Amino acid sequence: MLVRAYRAVGLLSSWLVGLSSTVAAQTPRLELGTRVRVYAPELGIERQSATFEALRGDTLVVVADSAMYCPLASVVRLDLYRGRGGHPWTGAALGFVAGAIAGGAAAIISCENTLCSVGPDVVLGGAGIGGLAGGLLGAGVGALIKTDRWEEVPLDQLRVSVAPRRDGLALTVTVVL
């Protein structure tokens, strides 16, 4: 009886993991007004932030200062704006390393000034305390530093479709995987 319960929980867990990965891998949608970044070196466009206007046949239409008509054959990359986000894990990692080095050095200097014996336990203790403090401080600073997040759109899989909206119909460009 207990084995069946464990199997049911295991099957349910694996189903939920599969469902969450499917939801996370939903196809990016290009809707009218979406912020994009276009790379079309052939047209002199390098990393140009613009607003998506339309996909007309084989031409991508975006608006920056003015409308730009980019043949898809000339576009080498298209990124979709995904909002702004912080970097707490990067900050924590950098802070930990810097703190560990500073803490280890401080422990050595402190121990030499007080005439105690410098050993691995003193250095590792100082490095551990410094790394923990530096990691916490770095995580806080990293969380405060916000940058734009972009997702690359596979150009060979763009499709145009009509999607219902509350106020009518909308022309939507979807990436089909």
Short mmCIF file of C-alpha atoms in Angstrom, two decimals:
data_model
loop_
_atom_site.label_atom_id
_atom_site.label_comp_id
_atom_site.label_asym_id
_atom_site.label_seq_id
_atom_site.Cartn_x
_atom_site.Cartn_y
_atom_site.Cartn_z
CA MET A 1 0.00 0.00 0.00
CA LEU A 2 2.79 2.40 0.96
CA VAL A 3 4.71 1.54 -2.21
CA ARG A 4 1.69 2.54 -4.32
CA ALA A 5 1.47 5.88 -2.54
CA TYR A 6 5.17 6.53 -3.25
CA ARG A 7 4.69 5.60 -6.90
CA ALA A 8 1.68 7.91 -7.18
CA VAL A 9 3.65 10.77 -5.62
CA GLY A 10 6.57 10.03 -7.95
CA LEU A 11 4.37 9.98 -11.04
CA LEU A 12 2.61 13.17 -9.97
CA SER A 13 5.95 14.87 -9.29
CA SER A 14 7.39 13.90 -12.67
CA TRP A 15 4.19 15.07 -14.39
CA LEU A 16 4.39 18.43 -12.60
CA VAL A 17 8.07 18.83 -13.53
CA GLY A 18 7.22 18.05 -17.16
CA LEU A 19 4.32 20.49 -17.07
CA SER A 20 6.46 23.26 -15.57
CA SER A 21 9.16 22.80 -18.19
CA THR A 22 6.50 22.94 -20.93
CA VAL A 23 5.07 26.15 -19.50
CA ALA A 24 8.55 27.64 -19.12
CA ALA A 25 9.37 26.79 -22.72
CA GLN A 26 6.37 28.57 -24.19
CA THR A 27 7.11 30.18 -27.49
CA PRO A 28 7.99 33.86 -27.43
CA ARG A 29 5.29 36.11 -28.88
CA LEU A 30 5.95 39.22 -30.89
CA GLU A 31 2.97 41.49 -30.49
CA LEU A 32 2.44 44.96 -31.86
CA GLY A 33 4.40 47.39 -29.70
CA THR A 34 6.81 44.81 -28.27
CA ARG A 35 10.34 46.07 -27.73
CA VAL A 36 12.91 44.22 -29.85
CA ARG A 37 16.59 44.46 -30.66
CA VAL A 38 17.53 43.97 -34.32
CA TYR A 39 20.87 42.89 -35.79
CA ALA A 40 21.11 43.40 -39.58
CA PRO A 41 24.76 44.28 -40.40
CA GLU A 42 24.04 44.16 -44.14
CA LEU A 43 21.67 47.11 -43.63
CA GLY A 44 23.97 48.93 -41.22
CA ILE A 45 21.82 47.97 -38.22
CA GLU A 46 23.79 46.71 -35.24
CA ARG A 47 21.95 46.02 -32.00
CA GLN A 48 19.21 48.55 -32.71
CA SER A 49 16.47 48.78 -30.08
CA ALA A 50 13.10 49.33 -31.72
CA THR A 51 9.40 48.62 -31.41
CA PHE A 52 7.89 45.74 -33.38
CA GLU A 53 5.37 47.00 -35.92
CA ALA A 54 4.66 44.08 -38.29
CA LEU A 55 5.95 41.07 -40.18
CA ARG A 56 4.86 41.51 -43.79
CA GLY A 57 5.75 38.47 -45.83
CA ASP A 58 9.52 38.31 -45.64
CA THR A 59 10.00 41.83 -44.23
CA LEU A 60 10.29 42.78 -40.58
CA VAL A 61 8.91 46.24 -39.84
CA VAL A 62 10.17 47.97 -36.69
CA VAL A 63 10.11 51.57 -35.51
CA ALA A 64 13.01 53.31 -33.79
CA ASP A 65 13.28 56.98 -34.76
CA SER A 66 11.42 56.12 -37.96
CA ALA A 67 10.03 52.98 -39.58
CA MET A 68 12.67 50.47 -40.70
CA TYR A 69 11.84 47.78 -43.25
CA CYS A 70 14.25 44.88 -42.83
CA PRO A 71 14.14 41.90 -45.19
CA LEU A 72 14.34 38.78 -43.00
CA ALA A 73 17.22 37.54 -45.15
CA SER A 74 19.26 40.52 -43.87
CA VAL A 75 18.35 40.09 -40.21
CA VAL A 76 20.92 37.86 -38.51
CA ARG A 77 19.43 38.09 -35.02
CA LEU A 78 16.29 39.35 -33.31
CA ASP A 79 15.99 39.67 -29.53
CA LEU A 80 12.76 40.08 -27.57
CA TYR A 81 12.74 42.34 -24.48
CA ARG A 82 11.93 40.42 -21.29
CA GLY A 83 12.02 43.24 -18.73
CA ARG A 84 14.63 44.40 -16.27
CA GLY A 85 16.20 42.26 -13.58
CA GLY A 86 18.85 42.28 -10.91
CA HIS A 87 21.89 40.05 -10.50
CA PRO A 88 21.92 38.79 -6.89
CA TRP A 89 23.70 35.50 -7.66
CA THR A 90 26.48 37.16 -9.63
CA GLY A 91 26.89 39.75 -6.88
CA ALA A 92 26.96 37.05 -4.22
CA ALA A 93 29.63 35.07 -6.07
CA LEU A 94 31.86 38.10 -6.66
CA GLY A 95 31.30 39.34 -3.11
CA PHE A 96 32.12 35.92 -1.68
CA VAL A 97 35.43 35.69 -3.55
CA ALA A 98 36.46 39.25 -2.67
CA GLY A 99 35.35 38.81 0.95
CA ALA A 100 37.16 35.49 1.31
CA ILE A 101 40.41 36.96 0.01
CA ALA A 102 40.09 40.03 2.22
CA GLY A 103 39.04 37.95 5.25
CA GLY A 104 41.93 35.52 4.83
CA ALA A 105 44.43 38.38 4.44
CA ALA A 106 42.96 40.19 7.46
CA ALA A 107 43.25 37.03 9.56
CA ILE A 108 46.92 36.62 8.62
CA ILE A 109 47.75 40.27 9.34
CA SER A 110 45.78 40.23 12.59
CA CYS A 111 47.44 37.03 13.75
CA GLU A 112 50.95 38.26 12.91
CA ASN A 113 50.35 41.49 14.88
CA THR A 114 49.20 39.56 17.98
CA LEU A 115 51.99 36.97 17.73
CA CYS A 116 49.67 34.00 17.33
CA SER A 117 50.63 31.18 15.02
CA VAL A 118 49.30 31.51 11.50
CA GLY A 119 47.82 28.20 10.41
CA PRO A 120 45.29 26.92 7.95
CA ASP A 121 42.52 27.11 10.53
CA VAL A 122 43.12 30.84 11.08
CA VAL A 123 43.26 31.60 7.36
CA LEU A 124 40.21 29.45 6.54
CA GLY A 125 38.25 30.95 9.43
CA GLY A 126 39.01 34.49 8.27
CA ALA A 127 38.26 33.56 4.67
CA GLY A 128 34.97 31.93 5.68
CA ILE A 129 33.79 34.92 7.72
CA GLY A 130 34.92 37.39 5.05
CA GLY A 131 33.37 35.28 2.28
CA LEU A 132 30.02 35.09 4.07
CA ALA A 133 29.96 38.84 4.74
CA GLY A 134 31.12 39.66 1.20
CA GLY A 135 28.61 37.26 -0.33
CA LEU A 136 25.70 38.80 1.55
CA LEU A 137 26.80 42.33 0.69
CA GLY A 138 27.40 41.35 -2.96
CA ALA A 139 23.96 39.73 -3.23
CA GLY A 140 22.36 42.94 -2.00
CA VAL A 141 24.32 45.13 -4.37
CA GLY A 142 23.75 42.73 -7.29
CA ALA A 143 20.00 42.74 -6.66
CA LEU A 144 19.98 46.53 -6.85
CA ILE A 145 21.83 46.68 -10.18
CA LYS A 146 19.14 46.25 -12.84
CA THR A 147 19.82 45.51 -16.49
CA ASP A 148 17.64 44.72 -19.52
CA ARG A 149 16.96 41.04 -20.20
CA TRP A 150 16.64 39.84 -23.79
CA GLU A 151 15.63 36.52 -25.36
CA GLU A 152 16.79 35.57 -28.84
CA VAL A 153 14.00 34.75 -31.29
CA PRO A 154 14.77 31.99 -33.84
CA LEU A 155 14.17 33.80 -37.14
CA ASP A 156 13.57 30.70 -39.23
CA GLN A 157 10.52 29.83 -37.12
CA LEU A 158 8.53 33.08 -37.21
CA ARG A 159 4.86 32.68 -38.09
CA VAL A 160 2.08 35.24 -38.45
CA SER A 161 -1.29 34.44 -36.84
CA VAL A 162 -4.47 36.15 -35.72
CA ALA A 163 -5.14 36.03 -31.98
CA PRO A 164 -8.34 37.02 -30.18
CA ARG A 165 -8.17 39.94 -27.76
CA ARG A 166 -10.70 41.47 -25.42
CA ASP A 167 -11.21 44.44 -27.75
CA GLY A 168 -11.20 42.50 -31.04
CA LEU A 169 -8.55 40.60 -33.01
CA ALA A 170 -4.81 41.14 -33.07
CA LEU A 171 -2.18 40.15 -35.57
CA THR A 172 0.44 38.17 -33.68
CA VAL A 173 3.82 36.85 -34.72
CA THR A 174 4.68 33.57 -33.00
CA VAL A 175 7.86 31.54 -32.97
CA VAL A 176 6.94 27.95 -33.80
CA LEU A 177 9.32 25.40 -32.31
#
